[in-house]
Amino acid sequence: MISNDTDFFHQATIKICGTLDIAKAIQDCAACLKRRLPLDGLMLSTYEPERGAIRILAMDTPLPTAPWAHPVQLSPEAVARLQTLGNGAFLYRKSETDPIARDLGEALGIDPASQIIMHLTVDAKQLGVVLIFSMEADVYDQEHVRMMKLLHDPFAIALANVLKHWEVLRLKELLVDENRCLQQELYQVPGDEIVGARYGLRNVMEMVRQVAPLNSHVLLNGETGVGKELIANAVHTFSLRRDGPLVKVNCGALPENLIDSELFGHEKGAFTGAIQRKRGRFERAHGGTLFLDEIGELPAAAQIRLLRVLQDGRIERIGGGETVEVDVRIVAATHRDLPEMVADGRFRKDLWFRLNVFPIHIPPLRHRKSDIPAMVHHFIDRKLKAFNLTDHPVLASGAMERLTAYAWPGNVRELENIVERALIRYRSRDEKHTLRFDDLPGEPLHPRVRGDDAPGPILPLDEAMRRHIVAALHATNGKIQGKNGAAAILGIHANTLRSRMRKLGVVFGRKGLK
């Protein structure tokens, strides 16, 4: 008996643990067991206690069975039975006598007459079950149960190894997918510092620092081109999620028929062209921040699904039946008037309330003109590196005044384009001249209004003051303080002059004279 048991255990263990391909292992093991046991089928399953279900991992049977790709949902009676069972093997003459066997038989479309179910446990943790069955009645006895118990450890070890192996493959797939997405988005992530954080954007950055350490959702509002993406970067960088991913989605650029797939992902075969499973942006942003740019462009159906995710913290991939928990902080942005869209019924009020936890308005460039000089020099430095130029151009006289007088309907993005265009023309000249901005499109912010007796343009007070300060600096060769400094000429304290220069965007030193 001992020799036979040893031989049986040795042969079956080789089949069970000989490969990580669990389908092949069960097939080989079934062929081995048939030499010692009467059976029509062998099945290996694992528990999913959080769902009250059993997932069939592999099965070998010549009988026609229903598809078992999805978990088998257990009845409350079967769940209660699972919770009371420990380690061991159990013989059932009919499936009706055990709720677990009954639920499995109904799910597979078979009604076995005899079954032995062995529960697999490792370190007091229930992993799953091994089921052998026969369509003949009363073919199993306690000797068969004893033989199956000999194989508990090989089956349990094989199941634990397969589950660990699958987890490693899943993590590898996530890593490859994440790396691919990061590579795709690498050149879309601007490397800009936030120019103007000390002046025109000071209030914005203060609000960013207030909300960043929390998990509250943030809604950024501002005209196109004001730098909403940079502020979203700052919210993520200053947050406790900074070591997690920052995933960006332009809602206005997503085709309506692909929005669900992009945001929530899809399973293989979910639709034509879905050749493999794809993780959506919510899953990729798990543990980090999801930046939803142009949130006002989302269609109504997508708004409903987004609201459900914000409420439940769960998503479902297209074509999948299971829910996936996601821990994501939302930073949304729009240039639209969302309250007006809510009033018109174009944006859901409940979604608006969910997103509008901490609104931050980013002022347009024309309302923070003091930042323009610093931005111009920042863009010049960055574009020189891009063009591989070492010769730093000198700004033409009056160039900065022309830039600060312009309306900038395209905001910071338009300013960057203007600087790049001027550098391209500067680079193409045979003889290097000053950097000029003579081709600003459209009308200036304050067009010249000349009357019959007006000697020149009527300027706003700030602009007139700015030009007067620049003239004083020219007269003193950039000197501010001292007996012959600009402050003394203008009759104000040097610190007051410096404060007004910062406010009006007048560059300090000799740079301001160029």
Coordinates of C-alpha atoms in Angstrom, one line a residue:
M1 CA 0.0 0.0 0.0
I2 CA 2.8 2.4 0.9
S3 CA 4.7 1.6 -2.2
N4 CA 1.6 2.1 -4.4
D5 CA 0.8 5.4 -2.6
T6 CA 4.4 6.6 -3.1
D7 CA 4.3 5.7 -6.8
F8 CA 0.9 7.4 -7.2
F9 CA 2.0 10.5 -5.4
H10 CA 5.2 10.7 -7.4
Q11 CA 3.6 10.4 -10.8
A12 CA 0.7 12.7 -10.1
T13 CA 3.0 15.4 -8.6
I14 CA 5.2 15.4 -11.7
K15 CA 2.2 16.1 -13.8
I16 CA 0.7 18.7 -11.5
C17 CA 3.8 20.7 -10.8
G18 CA 5.7 20.0 -14.0
T19 CA 4.6 23.2 -15.8
L20 CA 3.2 26.7 -15.2
D21 CA 0.8 26.1 -18.0
I22 CA -2.1 25.2 -15.8
A23 CA -4.3 23.9 -18.6
K24 CA -1.6 21.4 -19.7
A25 CA -0.9 20.5 -16.1
I26 CA -4.6 19.6 -15.5
Q27 CA -4.8 17.7 -18.8
D28 CA -1.7 15.7 -17.9
C29 CA -2.9 15.1 -14.3
A30 CA -6.3 13.9 -15.5
A31 CA -4.7 11.3 -17.8
C32 CA -2.6 10.2 -14.8
L33 CA -5.5 10.0 -12.4
K34 CA -7.7 8.0 -14.8
R35 CA -5.3 5.1 -14.4
R36 CA -6.2 4.9 -10.7
L37 CA -9.6 6.6 -10.4
P38 CA -12.9 6.6 -12.3
L39 CA -13.4 10.2 -13.6
D40 CA -15.1 12.1 -16.4
G41 CA -13.6 15.4 -15.5
L42 CA -11.0 17.3 -13.5
M43 CA -11.3 21.0 -12.6
L44 CA -9.1 23.5 -10.8
S45 CA -10.7 26.7 -9.4
T46 CA -9.7 29.6 -7.2
Y47 CA -11.7 31.6 -4.7
E48 CA -12.8 35.2 -5.2
P49 CA -14.2 35.8 -1.7
E50 CA -14.7 39.6 -2.2
R51 CA -17.2 38.7 -5.1
G52 CA -18.6 35.6 -3.6
A53 CA -17.5 33.6 -6.7
I54 CA -15.3 30.8 -7.9
R55 CA -13.2 31.3 -11.0
I56 CA -12.4 28.2 -13.0
L57 CA -8.7 28.2 -14.0
A58 CA -8.5 24.9 -16.0
M59 CA -10.7 21.9 -16.7
D60 CA -10.3 18.6 -18.5
T61 CA -13.4 16.8 -19.6
P62 CA -14.7 15.3 -22.9
L63 CA -18.2 16.5 -22.0
P64 CA -19.6 19.5 -23.7
T65 CA -19.6 22.4 -21.2
A66 CA -20.8 26.0 -21.3
P67 CA -18.1 28.7 -21.5
W68 CA -16.5 29.4 -18.2
A69 CA -14.4 32.5 -19.0
H70 CA -16.2 34.5 -16.3
P71 CA -16.4 33.7 -12.6
V72 CA -19.1 31.4 -11.3
Q73 CA -21.3 33.4 -9.0
L74 CA -22.2 31.4 -5.9
S75 CA -25.5 31.4 -4.1
P76 CA -25.6 32.7 -0.5
E77 CA -25.9 29.1 0.7
A78 CA -22.7 28.2 -1.2
V79 CA -20.8 31.2 0.2
A80 CA -21.8 30.3 3.7
R81 CA -20.6 26.7 3.0
L82 CA -17.3 27.9 1.8
Q83 CA -16.7 29.9 4.9
T84 CA -17.3 26.9 7.2
L85 CA -15.1 24.5 5.2
G86 CA -11.5 24.0 6.1
N87 CA -8.8 21.9 4.6
G88 CA -9.9 18.5 3.3
A89 CA -11.7 16.4 0.6
F90 CA -15.4 15.7 0.6
L91 CA -17.4 13.0 -1.2
Y92 CA -20.8 13.8 -2.7
R93 CA -23.1 11.2 -4.2
K94 CA -25.2 13.9 -5.9
S95 CA -24.5 17.5 -6.7
E96 CA -27.8 18.5 -5.0
T97 CA -26.3 17.5 -1.6
D98 CA -23.7 20.3 -1.7
P99 CA -24.5 23.9 -2.7
I100 CA -21.0 24.5 -4.1
A101 CA -21.1 21.4 -6.4
R102 CA -24.7 22.4 -7.4
D103 CA -23.7 25.9 -8.4
L104 CA -20.7 24.7 -10.4
G105 CA -22.8 22.0 -12.1
E106 CA -25.5 24.5 -13.1
A107 CA -22.9 27.0 -14.4
L108 CA -21.1 24.3 -16.5
G109 CA -24.3 22.8 -17.8
I110 CA -23.5 19.3 -16.4
D111 CA -25.1 17.2 -13.7
P112 CA -22.4 14.8 -12.4
A113 CA -23.6 11.8 -10.3
S114 CA -20.5 11.5 -8.2
Q115 CA -18.0 14.1 -7.1
I116 CA -15.0 14.6 -4.8
I117 CA -14.2 18.2 -3.9
M118 CA -10.9 19.0 -2.3
H119 CA -10.4 22.4 -0.7
L120 CA -6.8 23.8 -1.1
T121 CA -5.3 25.7 1.7
V122 CA -1.9 27.3 2.1
D123 CA -0.9 28.9 5.4
A124 CA -4.5 28.8 6.6
K125 CA -5.6 30.7 3.5
Q126 CA -8.2 29.1 1.2
L127 CA -6.9 29.2 -2.4
G128 CA -9.4 27.2 -4.3
V129 CA -10.8 23.7 -5.0
V130 CA -10.0 20.7 -7.0
L131 CA -13.0 18.8 -8.3
I132 CA -13.1 15.4 -9.9
F133 CA -16.5 14.0 -11.1
S134 CA -18.1 11.1 -12.8
M135 CA -21.4 10.8 -14.6
E136 CA -21.9 7.4 -13.0
A137 CA -23.5 7.1 -9.6
D138 CA -21.7 5.8 -6.5
V139 CA -18.4 5.2 -8.2
Y140 CA -16.3 7.0 -5.4
D141 CA -15.7 5.7 -1.9
Q142 CA -13.5 6.7 1.0
E143 CA -10.5 5.1 -0.6
H144 CA -10.7 7.5 -3.5
V145 CA -11.1 10.4 -1.1
R146 CA -7.9 9.2 0.7
M147 CA -6.0 9.1 -2.5
M148 CA -7.1 12.6 -3.5
K149 CA -6.0 13.9 0.0
L150 CA -2.5 12.6 -0.8
L151 CA -2.4 15.2 -3.7
H152 CA -3.5 18.2 -1.6
D153 CA 0.0 19.7 -1.2
P154 CA 1.0 19.3 -4.9
F155 CA -2.3 20.9 -6.1
A156 CA -2.0 23.7 -3.5
I157 CA 1.6 24.5 -4.4
A158 CA 0.8 24.4 -8.1
L159 CA -2.1 26.7 -7.7
A160 CA -0.1 29.1 -5.5
N161 CA 2.7 29.2 -8.0
V162 CA 0.4 29.7 -11.0
L163 CA -1.4 32.6 -9.2
K164 CA 1.9 34.2 -8.4
H165 CA 3.1 33.7 -11.9
W166 CA 0.0 35.3 -13.3
E167 CA 0.4 38.2 -11.0
V168 CA 4.0 38.7 -12.2
L169 CA 2.8 38.6 -15.8
R170 CA 0.0 41.1 -15.0
L171 CA 2.5 43.5 -13.4
K172 CA 4.9 43.1 -16.3
E173 CA 2.0 43.9 -18.7
L174 CA 1.2 47.0 -16.6
L175 CA 4.8 48.1 -16.6
V176 CA 5.1 47.6 -20.4
D177 CA 1.9 49.4 -21.0
E178 CA 2.8 52.2 -18.6
N179 CA 6.2 52.6 -20.2
R180 CA 4.6 52.8 -23.7
C181 CA 2.2 55.4 -22.6
L182 CA 4.9 57.5 -20.9
Q183 CA 7.0 57.3 -24.0
Q184 CA 4.1 58.5 -26.1
E185 CA 3.4 61.4 -23.7
L186 CA 7.1 62.2 -23.1
Y187 CA 7.3 65.0 -25.6
Q188 CA 3.9 66.3 -24.7
V189 CA 4.9 67.2 -21.2
P190 CA 6.1 70.7 -21.1
G191 CA 9.3 71.3 -19.1
D192 CA 8.5 75.0 -18.4
E193 CA 8.9 76.5 -15.0
I194 CA 5.9 78.7 -14.0
V195 CA 7.1 82.1 -15.0
G196 CA 5.2 84.8 -13.2
A197 CA 4.6 82.7 -10.0
R198 CA 5.9 85.6 -7.9
Y199 CA 3.9 88.3 -9.7
G200 CA 0.9 87.8 -12.1
L201 CA 0.3 84.2 -10.9
R202 CA 1.1 84.8 -7.3
N203 CA -2.6 84.3 -6.1
V204 CA -2.9 81.2 -8.4
M205 CA 0.2 79.6 -6.9
E206 CA -1.0 80.3 -3.4
M207 CA -4.2 78.5 -4.2
V208 CA -2.2 75.6 -5.7
R209 CA -0.2 75.3 -2.5
Q210 CA -3.4 75.3 -0.4
V211 CA -5.1 72.5 -2.2
A212 CA -2.2 70.3 -3.5
P213 CA -1.5 68.3 -0.3
L214 CA -5.2 67.2 -0.2
N215 CA -7.1 64.8 -2.3
S216 CA -9.8 67.3 -3.3
H217 CA -10.7 67.6 -7.0
V218 CA -9.5 70.8 -8.7
L219 CA -11.2 72.7 -11.6
L220 CA -9.0 75.1 -13.6
N221 CA -10.6 77.8 -15.6
G222 CA -9.0 80.2 -18.0
E223 CA -8.8 81.2 -21.6
T224 CA -7.0 79.0 -24.2
G225 CA -3.3 79.3 -23.9
V226 CA -3.0 80.7 -20.3
G227 CA -1.1 77.6 -19.1
K228 CA -3.7 75.4 -17.4
E229 CA -1.6 72.3 -18.0
L230 CA 1.4 73.8 -16.2
I231 CA -0.8 74.6 -13.2
A232 CA -2.1 71.0 -13.3
N233 CA 1.5 69.8 -13.2
A234 CA 2.1 72.0 -10.2
V235 CA -0.9 70.6 -8.4
H236 CA 0.4 67.1 -8.9
T237 CA 4.1 68.0 -8.1
F238 CA 3.1 69.7 -4.8
S239 CA 0.8 66.8 -3.8
L240 CA 1.3 63.7 -1.8
R241 CA 0.7 61.8 -5.1
R242 CA 3.8 63.2 -6.8
D243 CA 5.5 59.8 -6.9
G244 CA 2.4 58.4 -8.7
P245 CA 1.5 58.9 -12.4
L246 CA 0.2 62.1 -13.9
V247 CA -2.0 61.0 -16.8
K248 CA -3.3 63.7 -19.2
V249 CA -6.4 63.5 -21.4
N250 CA -7.6 66.1 -23.9
C251 CA -11.3 65.4 -23.8
G252 CA -11.9 67.6 -26.8
A253 CA -9.5 65.5 -28.9
L254 CA -11.2 62.1 -28.2
P255 CA -13.6 60.8 -30.9
E256 CA -17.0 60.1 -29.2
N257 CA -16.9 56.4 -30.1
L258 CA -13.5 56.0 -28.4
I259 CA -14.0 58.0 -25.2
D260 CA -15.1 54.9 -23.1
S261 CA -12.1 52.9 -24.4
E262 CA -9.6 55.7 -23.7
L263 CA -10.9 56.5 -20.2
F264 CA -12.0 53.1 -18.9
G265 CA -10.2 50.6 -21.2
H266 CA -11.5 47.5 -22.9
E267 CA -11.1 43.7 -22.9
K268 CA -9.8 41.7 -25.8
G269 CA -12.5 41.1 -28.3
A270 CA -14.8 43.8 -26.9
F271 CA -15.2 45.3 -30.3
T272 CA -13.7 45.1 -33.8
G273 CA -10.0 46.0 -33.6
A274 CA -9.7 45.2 -29.8
I275 CA -7.0 42.6 -30.4
Q276 CA -5.7 42.8 -26.8
R277 CA -6.8 44.1 -23.4
K278 CA -6.2 47.8 -22.9
R279 CA -6.0 49.7 -19.6
G280 CA -7.8 53.0 -19.7
R281 CA -6.5 56.3 -18.4
F282 CA -8.2 55.9 -15.0
E283 CA -6.3 52.7 -14.4
R284 CA -3.1 54.2 -15.5
A285 CA -3.6 57.1 -13.2
H286 CA -4.2 54.8 -10.2
G287 CA -2.5 56.3 -7.1
G288 CA -1.8 59.5 -9.0
T289 CA -3.5 62.4 -10.8
L290 CA -5.7 62.4 -13.9
F291 CA -5.7 65.7 -15.8
L292 CA -8.9 66.1 -17.9
D293 CA -8.3 69.0 -20.2
E294 CA -11.2 70.7 -21.9
I295 CA -13.7 68.8 -19.7
G296 CA -16.5 70.9 -21.2
E297 CA -16.1 69.0 -24.5
L298 CA -17.3 65.7 -23.0
P299 CA -20.6 64.5 -24.5
A300 CA -23.6 63.9 -22.3
A301 CA -23.2 60.1 -22.2
A302 CA -19.5 60.3 -21.2
Q303 CA -20.5 62.8 -18.5
I304 CA -22.8 60.3 -16.9
R305 CA -20.1 57.6 -16.8
L306 CA -17.5 60.0 -15.5
L307 CA -19.9 61.0 -12.7
R308 CA -20.4 57.3 -11.7
V309 CA -16.7 56.8 -11.4
L310 CA -16.3 59.9 -9.2
Q311 CA -19.1 58.7 -7.0
D312 CA -18.0 55.0 -6.7
G313 CA -14.3 55.0 -7.4
R314 CA -14.8 52.0 -9.7
I315 CA -14.7 51.4 -13.4
E316 CA -15.7 48.7 -15.8
R317 CA -13.7 48.0 -18.9
I318 CA -15.7 47.7 -22.2
G319 CA -16.6 44.1 -22.7
G320 CA -15.7 43.1 -19.1
G321 CA -17.9 42.1 -16.3
E322 CA -15.7 42.9 -13.3
T323 CA -15.2 46.2 -11.6
V324 CA -11.8 47.7 -11.0
E325 CA -11.2 50.0 -8.1
V326 CA -9.3 53.2 -8.9
D327 CA -7.7 55.7 -6.6
V328 CA -7.4 58.8 -8.7
R329 CA -7.4 62.6 -8.1
I330 CA -9.1 64.6 -10.8
V331 CA -7.7 67.9 -12.0
A332 CA -10.1 69.2 -14.7
A333 CA -9.6 72.3 -16.9
T334 CA -11.8 74.2 -19.3
H335 CA -12.0 77.5 -21.2
R336 CA -15.7 77.3 -21.3
D337 CA -18.3 78.9 -19.0
L338 CA -19.5 75.8 -17.2
P339 CA -22.2 77.5 -15.1
E340 CA -23.7 78.8 -18.3
M341 CA -23.5 75.3 -19.9
V342 CA -25.2 73.9 -16.8
A343 CA -28.0 76.4 -17.1
D344 CA -28.4 75.5 -20.8
G345 CA -28.4 71.8 -20.0
R346 CA -25.2 71.1 -21.9
F347 CA -23.3 70.1 -18.8
R348 CA -24.6 68.0 -15.9
K349 CA -25.2 69.9 -12.8
D350 CA -24.3 67.0 -10.5
L351 CA -21.0 66.5 -12.4
W352 CA -20.3 70.2 -12.1
F353 CA -20.8 70.0 -8.3
R354 CA -18.4 67.0 -8.1
L355 CA -15.7 68.8 -10.1
N356 CA -16.1 72.3 -8.7
V357 CA -14.6 71.5 -5.3
F358 CA -11.7 73.9 -5.5
P359 CA -11.9 76.2 -8.6
I360 CA -8.8 78.1 -9.7
H361 CA -9.1 80.9 -12.3
I362 CA -6.0 81.5 -14.3
P363 CA -6.0 85.2 -15.5
P364 CA -5.2 85.9 -19.2
L365 CA -1.9 87.4 -20.2
R366 CA -3.3 90.8 -20.8
H367 CA -4.3 91.0 -17.1
R368 CA -0.7 90.1 -15.9
K369 CA 1.4 92.1 -18.3
S370 CA 4.1 92.5 -15.6
D371 CA 5.0 88.8 -16.5
I372 CA 5.7 89.5 -20.2
P373 CA 9.3 90.6 -19.9
A374 CA 10.3 87.6 -17.9
M375 CA 8.4 85.3 -20.2
V376 CA 10.0 86.8 -23.3
H377 CA 13.5 86.2 -21.9
H378 CA 12.5 82.7 -20.8
F379 CA 11.2 81.8 -24.2
I380 CA 14.3 83.3 -25.9
D381 CA 16.6 81.2 -23.7
R382 CA 14.6 78.0 -24.4
K383 CA 14.3 78.5 -28.1
L384 CA 18.1 79.3 -28.4
K385 CA 18.8 75.8 -27.0
A386 CA 16.3 74.3 -29.4
F387 CA 17.9 76.0 -32.3
N388 CA 21.4 75.3 -31.0
L389 CA 22.3 78.9 -31.0
T390 CA 24.8 80.6 -28.7
D391 CA 24.5 84.2 -29.9
H392 CA 22.0 85.8 -27.6
P393 CA 20.1 88.5 -29.5
V394 CA 19.5 92.0 -28.3
L395 CA 16.0 93.3 -28.2
A396 CA 15.3 96.3 -30.4
S397 CA 14.4 99.6 -28.8
G398 CA 10.7 99.7 -28.1
A399 CA 10.3 96.0 -28.7
M400 CA 9.2 95.2 -25.1
E401 CA 6.8 98.2 -25.1
R402 CA 5.2 96.8 -28.3
L403 CA 4.7 93.4 -26.7
T404 CA 3.2 94.8 -23.5
A405 CA 0.8 96.9 -25.5
Y406 CA -0.6 94.0 -27.5
A407 CA -3.9 92.3 -26.5
W408 CA -2.6 88.7 -26.6
P409 CA -5.8 86.9 -27.5
G410 CA -3.8 83.6 -27.7
N411 CA -2.2 84.3 -24.3
V412 CA 1.1 82.6 -23.3
R413 CA 1.0 80.2 -26.3
E414 CA 0.8 83.1 -28.7
L415 CA 3.6 85.0 -27.0
E416 CA 5.8 81.9 -27.3
N417 CA 5.0 81.6 -31.0
I418 CA 5.8 85.3 -31.6
V419 CA 9.2 84.9 -29.9
E420 CA 10.0 81.8 -31.9
R421 CA 9.0 83.5 -35.2
A422 CA 11.2 86.5 -34.4
L423 CA 14.2 84.2 -33.6
I424 CA 13.7 82.3 -36.8
R425 CA 13.9 85.5 -38.8
Y426 CA 16.9 86.7 -36.7
R427 CA 18.7 83.4 -37.3
S428 CA 18.2 83.6 -41.1
R429 CA 19.7 87.1 -41.5
D430 CA 23.3 87.2 -42.8
E431 CA 24.1 90.0 -40.4
K432 CA 22.8 89.8 -36.9
H433 CA 20.6 92.7 -35.9
T434 CA 18.4 93.3 -32.9
L435 CA 15.4 91.1 -32.2
R436 CA 12.3 92.8 -33.4
F437 CA 8.5 92.1 -33.1
D438 CA 7.2 94.2 -35.9
D439 CA 4.6 91.7 -37.2
L440 CA 2.2 91.4 -34.2
P441 CA -1.1 90.3 -35.7
G442 CA -4.3 92.3 -35.2
E443 CA -4.7 95.6 -33.4
P444 CA -2.9 96.5 -30.2
L445 CA -4.8 96.3 -26.9
H446 CA -5.1 100.1 -26.8
P447 CA -5.2 101.5 -30.4
R448 CA -4.1 105.0 -31.1
V449 CA -6.9 107.5 -30.7
R450 CA -5.8 110.8 -32.3
G451 CA -7.8 114.0 -32.2
D452 CA -7.2 117.1 -34.2
D453 CA -5.0 118.6 -31.5
A454 CA -3.6 115.3 -30.0
P455 CA 0.2 115.2 -30.5
G456 CA 0.4 111.4 -30.1
P457 CA -1.4 108.3 -28.9
I458 CA -3.5 108.4 -25.8
L459 CA -2.1 105.7 -23.5
P460 CA -3.5 104.1 -20.4
L461 CA -2.0 105.5 -17.2
D462 CA 0.1 102.3 -16.4
E463 CA 1.6 102.3 -19.9
A464 CA 2.4 106.0 -19.8
M465 CA 4.0 105.5 -16.3
R466 CA 6.0 102.5 -17.7
R467 CA 7.4 104.5 -20.6
H468 CA 8.2 107.4 -18.3
I469 CA 10.2 105.1 -16.0
V470 CA 12.0 103.5 -19.0
A471 CA 12.9 107.0 -20.2
A472 CA 14.3 107.8 -16.8
L473 CA 16.4 104.6 -16.7
H474 CA 17.8 105.4 -20.2
A475 CA 18.8 108.8 -18.9
T476 CA 20.7 107.2 -15.9
N477 CA 22.0 104.2 -17.9
G478 CA 19.9 101.9 -15.8
K479 CA 20.9 103.3 -12.4
I480 CA 18.0 103.3 -9.9
Q481 CA 19.4 104.4 -6.6
G482 CA 21.7 107.3 -5.7
K483 CA 22.1 111.0 -6.3
N484 CA 21.8 110.7 -10.1
G485 CA 19.6 107.6 -10.2
A486 CA 16.2 107.3 -11.8
A487 CA 14.4 107.4 -8.4
A488 CA 15.9 110.8 -7.7
I489 CA 15.0 112.1 -11.1
L490 CA 11.4 110.9 -10.7
G491 CA 11.2 112.2 -7.1
I492 CA 10.3 108.9 -5.4
H493 CA 12.0 106.4 -3.1
A494 CA 14.2 103.8 -4.8
N495 CA 12.2 100.9 -3.2
T496 CA 9.0 102.5 -4.5
L497 CA 10.4 102.7 -8.0
R498 CA 11.5 99.1 -7.9
S499 CA 8.1 98.0 -6.7
R500 CA 6.4 99.9 -9.6
M501 CA 9.0 98.5 -12.1
R502 CA 8.0 94.9 -11.0
K503 CA 4.3 95.8 -11.3
L504 CA 4.7 97.3 -14.7
G505 CA 7.1 94.7 -16.1
V506 CA 10.1 97.0 -16.5
V507 CA 13.3 94.9 -16.6
F508 CA 16.0 95.8 -14.1
G509 CA 19.5 96.7 -15.1
R510 CA 20.9 97.4 -18.5
K511 CA 18.7 94.6 -20.0
G512 CA 15.8 97.0 -19.6
L513 CA 17.5 99.5 -21.9
K514 CA 17.7 97.2 -24.9

